Amino acid sequence: MSAKVISGIETAKAIREELKNEVAGLKEKYNITPGLVTVLVGEDPASQSYVTAKNKTAHALGIHSEQVTLAADISESELLKLIENYNNNPEIHGILVQLPLPKHIHEAKILHAIRPDKDVDGFHPVNVGNMVLGEKCYLPCTPHGILELLTRSGVKTSGAEVVVIGRSNIVGKPISNLMMQKREGGNATVTVCHTRTKDIASHTRRADILIAAVGVPKMITVDMVKEGVVVIDVGVNRIGKTVDGKAILAGDVDFEGVREKASAITPVPGGVGPMTITMLMKNTVQAARQAHNLP
Ligand code: GUN
């Protein structure tokens, strides 16, 4: 069997088209322009390219987007001051601070300073808590994108054995929680593997749906999966550079090997990545609606 390739680019395109119309409608009917600010601290090339992509997408959808780039040695208090300004700026509905932050800045302190109703990343404890409780909240963008990819590709999650590899706050923890919830796109039996798991392959071989978010290039090989598995590869690993200086990317999954056994698989690039950005746009539009008491 050769797997169906689940294209994040195509799925993202469809959702972006919906969002573009929604943004145009908000402008026309209510004179509202959703506003986003992205904050980048330092010069990490991966973070730079993510933030650039987020801004470019926002502009393409008609969302007002500001990018703030700060020196790596900015103080924590200066960053907090900047966030406070955006918390109080009515034209900005969503605030995103790109992670990771330099070591001298306390990440949690920064994320907790963002007003929960502007926390379009869904990282503030209020949003995380509401997510776990199944209440209304901003869903974190990558897990949200994975849910959309699965449901829009017709993958049945109810009763499925889902194995998540990785327990980060950004992906592993929220996606494992969302997939076990009593909701559409959930109702799965979820196993979470991590660095202390004794025998990862014994778990991955049971998976109907395998979600890899570890950051180790091509770690999941064909011998670690069962026939017909659906594979979601969240890894974006820079494994080299082309002659013209562009990053060569690899996922956490050995795509060429695993695709022969899987029923469906996401590629890297072009899988989860475009969905993450699209869900950020969706949250920003939702934030603008909420700020104006629109449903
Ligand atoms: N770094 C890697 N993924 C993300 C994300 O989804 N949001 C932010 N803010 N930083 C990230």
CSV table of C-alpha atoms and ligand atoms in Angstrom, one decimal:
chain,number,residue,atom,x,y,z
A,1,MET,CA,0.0,0.0,0.0
A,2,SER,CA,1.1,3.5,-0.6
A,3,ALA,CA,-0.4,6.1,1.7
A,4,LYS,CA,-2.7,8.9,0.8
A,5,VAL,CA,-0.7,12.1,1.3
A,6,ILE,CA,-2.7,14.5,3.5
A,7,SER,CA,-1.9,17.9,2.2
A,8,GLY,CA,-1.8,20.7,4.8
A,9,ILE,CA,-1.3,23.1,2.0
A,10,GLU,CA,-4.6,22.2,0.3
A,11,THR,CA,-6.6,22.0,3.5
A,12,ALA,CA,-5.1,25.3,4.7
A,13,LYS,CA,-6.0,26.9,1.4
A,14,ALA,CA,-9.6,25.9,1.8
A,15,ILE,CA,-9.8,27.3,5.4
A,16,ARG,CA,-8.0,30.5,4.4
A,17,GLU,CA,-10.5,31.1,1.6
A,18,GLU,CA,-13.3,30.8,4.2
A,19,LEU,CA,-11.4,33.2,6.6
A,20,LYS,CA,-10.7,35.7,3.8
A,21,ASN,CA,-14.4,36.0,3.1
A,22,GLU,CA,-15.1,36.3,6.9
A,23,VAL,CA,-12.6,39.1,7.2
A,24,ALA,CA,-14.1,40.9,4.2
A,25,GLY,CA,-17.5,40.5,5.8
A,26,LEU,CA,-16.4,42.0,9.1
A,27,LYS,CA,-15.0,45.0,7.3
A,28,GLU,CA,-18.0,45.6,5.2
A,29,LYS,CA,-20.7,45.0,7.8
A,30,TYR,CA,-19.1,46.3,10.9
A,31,ASN,CA,-15.9,48.2,9.8
A,32,ILE,CA,-13.8,45.8,11.9
A,33,THR,CA,-10.3,44.8,10.9
A,34,PRO,CA,-8.9,41.9,12.9
A,35,GLY,CA,-5.4,42.9,14.2
A,36,LEU,CA,-2.5,40.6,15.1
A,37,VAL,CA,0.9,41.4,16.6
A,38,THR,CA,3.8,38.9,16.4
A,39,VAL,CA,6.7,39.4,18.7
A,40,LEU,CA,10.1,37.9,17.8
A,41,VAL,CA,13.0,38.1,20.3
A,42,GLY,CA,16.4,37.4,18.9
A,43,GLU,CA,17.5,36.0,15.5
A,44,ASP,CA,16.8,32.3,15.5
A,45,PRO,CA,16.4,31.5,11.8
A,46,ALA,CA,13.5,29.0,12.3
A,47,SER,CA,11.6,31.5,14.5
A,48,GLN,CA,12.3,34.2,11.9
A,49,SER,CA,10.8,32.2,9.1
A,50,TYR,CA,7.7,31.2,11.1
A,51,VAL,CA,7.0,34.8,12.1
A,52,THR,CA,7.5,36.0,8.5
A,53,ALA,CA,5.1,33.3,7.3
A,54,LYS,CA,2.5,34.3,9.9
A,55,ASN,CA,2.6,38.0,8.9
A,56,LYS,CA,2.5,37.2,5.2
A,57,THR,CA,-0.6,35.0,5.7
A,58,ALA,CA,-2.3,37.6,7.8
A,59,HIS,CA,-1.8,40.3,5.2
A,60,ALA,CA,-3.1,38.0,2.4
A,61,LEU,CA,-6.3,37.5,4.4
A,62,GLY,CA,-6.8,41.2,5.0
A,63,ILE,CA,-5.9,40.9,8.7
A,64,HIS,CA,-3.9,43.9,10.1
A,65,SER,CA,-0.6,42.5,11.2
A,66,GLU,CA,2.3,44.1,13.0
A,67,GLN,CA,5.7,42.4,13.5
A,68,VAL,CA,7.9,43.5,16.4
A,69,THR,CA,11.5,42.2,16.3
A,70,LEU,CA,13.5,42.7,19.5
A,71,ALA,CA,17.2,42.2,20.3
A,72,ALA,CA,18.0,38.9,22.0
A,73,ASP,CA,19.3,40.8,25.1
A,74,ILE,CA,16.0,42.7,25.7
A,75,SER,CA,15.1,42.6,29.4
A,76,GLU,CA,12.1,40.8,30.7
A,77,SER,CA,10.6,44.0,32.1
A,78,GLU,CA,10.8,45.7,28.7
A,79,LEU,CA,9.1,42.8,27.0
A,80,LEU,CA,6.4,42.8,29.7
A,81,LYS,CA,5.9,46.5,29.1
A,82,LEU,CA,5.5,46.0,25.3
A,83,ILE,CA,2.9,43.2,26.0
A,84,GLU,CA,1.0,45.5,28.3
A,85,ASN,CA,0.8,48.2,25.6
A,86,TYR,CA,-0.7,45.7,23.2
A,87,ASN,CA,-3.0,44.4,25.8
A,88,ASN,CA,-4.5,47.9,25.9
A,89,ASN,CA,-4.4,48.6,22.2
A,90,PRO,CA,-8.0,48.2,20.8
A,91,GLU,CA,-6.7,47.7,17.2
A,92,ILE,CA,-4.8,44.6,18.2
A,93,HIS,CA,-7.0,41.5,18.9
A,94,GLY,CA,-4.3,38.9,19.0
A,95,ILE,CA,-0.8,38.8,20.6
A,96,LEU,CA,1.7,36.1,19.7
A,97,VAL,CA,5.1,35.9,21.3
A,98,GLN,CA,7.2,33.4,19.2
A,99,LEU,CA,8.8,30.6,21.3
A,100,PRO,CA,11.4,29.7,22.3
A,101,LEU,CA,12.5,32.9,24.2
A,102,PRO,CA,16.1,33.6,25.2
A,103,LYS,CA,17.1,31.8,28.5
A,104,HIS,CA,17.2,35.0,30.6
A,105,ILE,CA,13.5,35.5,30.0
A,106,HIS,CA,11.0,33.5,32.0
A,107,GLU,CA,8.7,32.1,29.4
A,108,ALA,CA,5.7,31.4,31.7
A,109,LYS,CA,5.9,35.0,33.0
A,110,ILE,CA,5.6,36.4,29.5
A,111,LEU,CA,2.8,34.0,28.4
A,112,HIS,CA,0.8,34.7,31.5
A,113,ALA,CA,1.1,38.5,30.9
A,114,ILE,CA,-0.9,38.2,27.6
A,115,ARG,CA,-4.5,39.0,28.2
A,116,PRO,CA,-6.4,35.7,27.9
A,117,ASP,CA,-8.9,37.2,25.4
A,118,LYS,CA,-5.9,38.2,23.2
A,119,ASP,CA,-4.0,34.9,23.6
A,120,VAL,CA,-4.5,33.6,20.1
A,121,ASP,CA,-1.8,31.0,20.7
A,122,GLY,CA,-4.0,29.4,23.5
A,123,PHE,CA,-1.0,29.2,25.9
A,124,HIS,CA,-2.4,31.2,28.8
A,125,PRO,CA,-3.4,29.1,31.8
A,126,VAL,CA,-7.0,30.4,31.5
A,127,ASN,CA,-7.2,29.1,27.9
A,128,VAL,CA,-5.3,25.8,28.7
A,129,GLY,CA,-7.7,25.2,31.7
A,130,ASN,CA,-10.8,25.9,29.6
A,131,MET,CA,-9.5,23.6,26.8
A,132,VAL,CA,-9.0,20.7,29.3
A,133,LEU,CA,-12.5,21.3,30.7
A,134,GLY,CA,-13.9,21.4,27.2
A,135,GLU,CA,-15.1,25.0,27.6
A,136,LYS,CA,-14.9,27.8,25.0
A,137,CYS,CA,-11.3,28.9,24.5
A,138,TYR,CA,-8.6,29.6,21.9
A,139,LEU,CA,-7.3,26.2,21.0
A,140,PRO,CA,-3.5,26.0,20.5
A,141,CYS,CA,-2.8,26.3,16.8
A,142,THR,CA,-0.8,23.1,16.0
A,143,PRO,CA,-3.2,20.7,17.9
A,144,HIS,CA,-6.2,22.6,16.4
A,145,GLY,CA,-4.6,22.2,12.9
A,146,ILE,CA,-4.1,18.5,13.5
A,147,LEU,CA,-7.8,18.1,14.5
A,148,GLU,CA,-8.8,19.9,11.3
A,149,LEU,CA,-6.5,17.8,9.1
A,150,LEU,CA,-7.9,14.6,10.6
A,151,THR,CA,-11.6,15.6,10.4
A,152,ARG,CA,-11.4,17.1,6.9
A,153,SER,CA,-9.6,14.0,5.7
A,154,GLY,CA,-12.4,11.8,7.0
A,155,VAL,CA,-10.2,10.0,9.6
A,156,LYS,CA,-12.4,8.4,12.3
A,157,THR,CA,-11.0,9.1,15.7
A,158,SER,CA,-13.8,7.7,17.9
A,159,GLY,CA,-12.5,4.5,19.5
A,160,ALA,CA,-9.2,4.8,17.7
A,161,GLU,CA,-5.9,4.0,19.4
A,162,VAL,CA,-4.0,7.2,19.2
A,163,VAL,CA,-0.3,7.3,20.1
A,164,VAL,CA,1.3,10.7,20.7
A,165,ILE,CA,5.1,10.9,20.9
A,166,GLY,CA,6.2,14.0,22.8
A,167,ARG,CA,4.8,15.8,25.8
A,168,SER,CA,5.5,19.5,25.1
A,169,ASN,CA,3.1,22.2,26.2
A,170,ILE,CA,2.7,23.3,22.6
A,171,VAL,CA,1.8,20.0,21.0
A,172,GLY,CA,2.0,16.7,22.9
A,173,LYS,CA,0.1,17.7,26.0
A,174,PRO,CA,-2.8,19.6,24.3
A,175,ILE,CA,-3.3,17.2,21.4
A,176,SER,CA,-3.4,14.1,23.7
A,177,ASN,CA,-5.9,15.9,25.8
A,178,LEU,CA,-8.1,17.0,22.9
A,179,MET,CA,-8.1,13.6,21.3
A,180,MET,CA,-9.5,11.9,24.4
A,181,GLN,CA,-12.2,14.4,25.0
A,182,LYS,CA,-15.9,13.6,24.5
A,183,ARG,CA,-16.3,15.6,21.3
A,184,GLU,CA,-16.2,15.3,17.5
A,185,GLY,CA,-12.6,14.6,16.5
A,186,GLY,CA,-12.0,13.1,19.9
A,187,ASN,CA,-13.2,10.0,21.8
A,188,ALA,CA,-9.9,8.2,21.1
A,189,THR,CA,-7.9,6.0,23.5
A,190,VAL,CA,-4.7,8.0,23.9
A,191,THR,CA,-1.2,6.9,24.8
A,192,VAL,CA,1.6,9.5,25.3
A,193,CYS,CA,5.2,8.4,24.8
A,194,HIS,CA,8.2,10.5,25.8
A,195,THR,CA,11.9,10.4,26.6
A,196,ARG,CA,11.4,8.1,29.6
A,197,THR,CA,9.1,5.6,27.7
A,198,LYS,CA,10.7,2.2,27.9
A,199,ASP,CA,9.9,0.7,24.5
A,200,ILE,CA,8.4,3.3,22.2
A,201,ALA,CA,8.0,0.9,19.3
A,202,SER,CA,5.8,-1.4,21.3
A,203,HIS,CA,3.3,1.5,21.6
A,204,THR,CA,3.7,2.9,18.1
A,205,ARG,CA,3.0,-0.5,16.6
A,206,ARG,CA,-0.5,-0.5,18.2
A,207,ALA,CA,-1.4,3.0,16.8
A,208,ASP,CA,-4.3,3.5,14.5
A,209,ILE,CA,-3.3,7.2,14.5
A,210,LEU,CA,0.3,8.1,15.2
A,211,ILE,CA,1.2,11.7,16.1
A,212,ALA,CA,4.9,12.4,16.2
A,213,ALA,CA,6.1,15.6,17.9
A,214,VAL,CA,9.6,14.9,19.1
A,215,GLY,CA,12.1,16.9,17.1
A,216,VAL,CA,14.2,14.0,16.1
A,217,PRO,CA,14.6,13.7,12.3
A,218,LYS,CA,13.2,10.4,10.7
A,219,MET,CA,12.9,8.8,14.1
A,220,ILE,CA,9.7,6.8,13.2
A,221,THR,CA,10.7,4.1,10.8
A,222,VAL,CA,8.5,1.6,8.9
A,223,ASP,CA,9.2,-1.2,11.4
A,224,MET,CA,7.6,0.9,14.1
A,225,VAL,CA,4.1,1.2,12.6
A,226,LYS,CA,1.3,-1.1,11.7
A,227,GLU,CA,-0.3,-1.6,8.3
A,228,GLY,CA,-2.9,1.1,7.6
A,229,VAL,CA,-1.9,3.6,10.3
A,230,VAL,CA,-2.7,7.3,9.8
A,231,VAL,CA,0.5,9.3,10.5
A,232,ILE,CA,0.6,13.0,11.5
A,233,ASP,CA,4.2,14.3,11.4
A,234,VAL,CA,4.6,17.5,13.5
A,235,GLY,CA,8.5,17.5,13.3
A,236,VAL,CA,10.2,20.4,11.5
A,237,ASN,CA,13.9,19.5,11.7
A,238,ARG,CA,16.6,21.4,9.8
A,239,ILE,CA,18.9,18.8,8.5
A,240,GLY,CA,21.1,20.8,6.2
A,241,LYS,CA,21.1,23.7,3.6
A,242,THR,CA,20.8,23.8,-0.1
A,243,VAL,CA,23.5,25.4,-2.2
A,244,ASP,CA,21.5,28.6,-2.2
A,245,GLY,CA,21.3,28.6,1.6
A,246,LYS,CA,17.7,27.4,2.0
A,247,ALA,CA,17.0,25.0,5.0
A,248,ILE,CA,16.4,21.4,4.1
A,249,LEU,CA,13.7,20.1,6.3
A,250,ALA,CA,12.8,16.6,7.6
A,251,GLY,CA,10.0,15.4,9.8
A,252,ASP,CA,10.1,13.1,12.7
A,253,VAL,CA,8.9,10.3,10.4
A,254,ASP,CA,10.9,8.5,7.7
A,255,PHE,CA,8.3,9.5,5.1
A,256,GLU,CA,9.5,7.4,2.2
A,257,GLY,CA,9.6,4.2,4.3
A,258,VAL,CA,6.5,4.7,6.4
A,259,ARG,CA,4.3,5.8,3.5
A,260,GLU,CA,4.5,2.2,2.1
A,261,LYS,CA,2.7,0.9,5.1
A,262,ALA,CA,0.4,3.8,6.2
A,263,SER,CA,-3.1,4.5,4.9
A,264,ALA,CA,-2.5,8.3,5.2
A,265,ILE,CA,0.4,10.5,6.1
A,266,THR,CA,1.3,14.2,6.3
A,267,PRO,CA,4.4,15.4,4.5
A,268,VAL,CA,7.1,17.8,5.8
A,269,PRO,CA,7.1,20.5,4.6
A,270,GLY,CA,3.5,21.0,3.5
A,271,GLY,CA,1.7,19.0,6.2
A,272,VAL,CA,1.0,20.4,9.7
A,273,GLY,CA,3.0,23.6,9.3
A,274,PRO,CA,0.5,25.5,7.0
A,275,MET,CA,-2.3,24.4,9.3
A,276,THR,CA,-0.7,25.9,12.4
A,277,ILE,CA,-0.5,29.3,10.7
A,278,THR,CA,-4.0,29.0,9.4
A,279,MET,CA,-5.4,28.2,12.9
A,280,LEU,CA,-3.6,31.3,14.2
A,281,MET,CA,-5.5,33.3,11.7
A,282,LYS,CA,-8.8,31.7,12.7
A,283,ASN,CA,-8.1,32.5,16.4
A,284,THR,CA,-7.3,36.1,15.5
A,285,VAL,CA,-10.6,36.5,13.6
A,286,GLN,CA,-12.4,34.9,16.5
A,287,ALA,CA,-10.6,37.3,18.9
A,288,ALA,CA,-11.8,40.3,16.8
A,289,ARG,CA,-15.4,39.0,16.8
A,290,GLN,CA,-15.3,38.5,20.6
A,291,ALA,CA,-13.9,42.0,21.2
A,292,HIS,CA,-16.9,43.4,19.4
A,293,ASN,CA,-19.4,41.0,21.1
A,294,LEU,CA,-20.1,39.3,17.8
A,295,PRO,CA,-21.0,35.5,17.9
B,1,GUN,N1,7.1,28.0,18.5
B,1,GUN,C1,6.9,26.8,17.9
B,1,GUN,N2,5.5,26.7,17.7
B,1,GUN,C2,4.9,27.8,18.2
B,1,GUN,C3,3.6,28.3,18.3
B,1,GUN,O1,2.6,27.6,17.9
B,1,GUN,N3,3.4,29.5,18.8
B,1,GUN,C4,4.5,30.2,19.3
B,1,GUN,N4,4.2,31.4,19.9
B,1,GUN,N5,5.7,29.8,19.3
B,1,GUN,C5,6.0,28.6,18.7
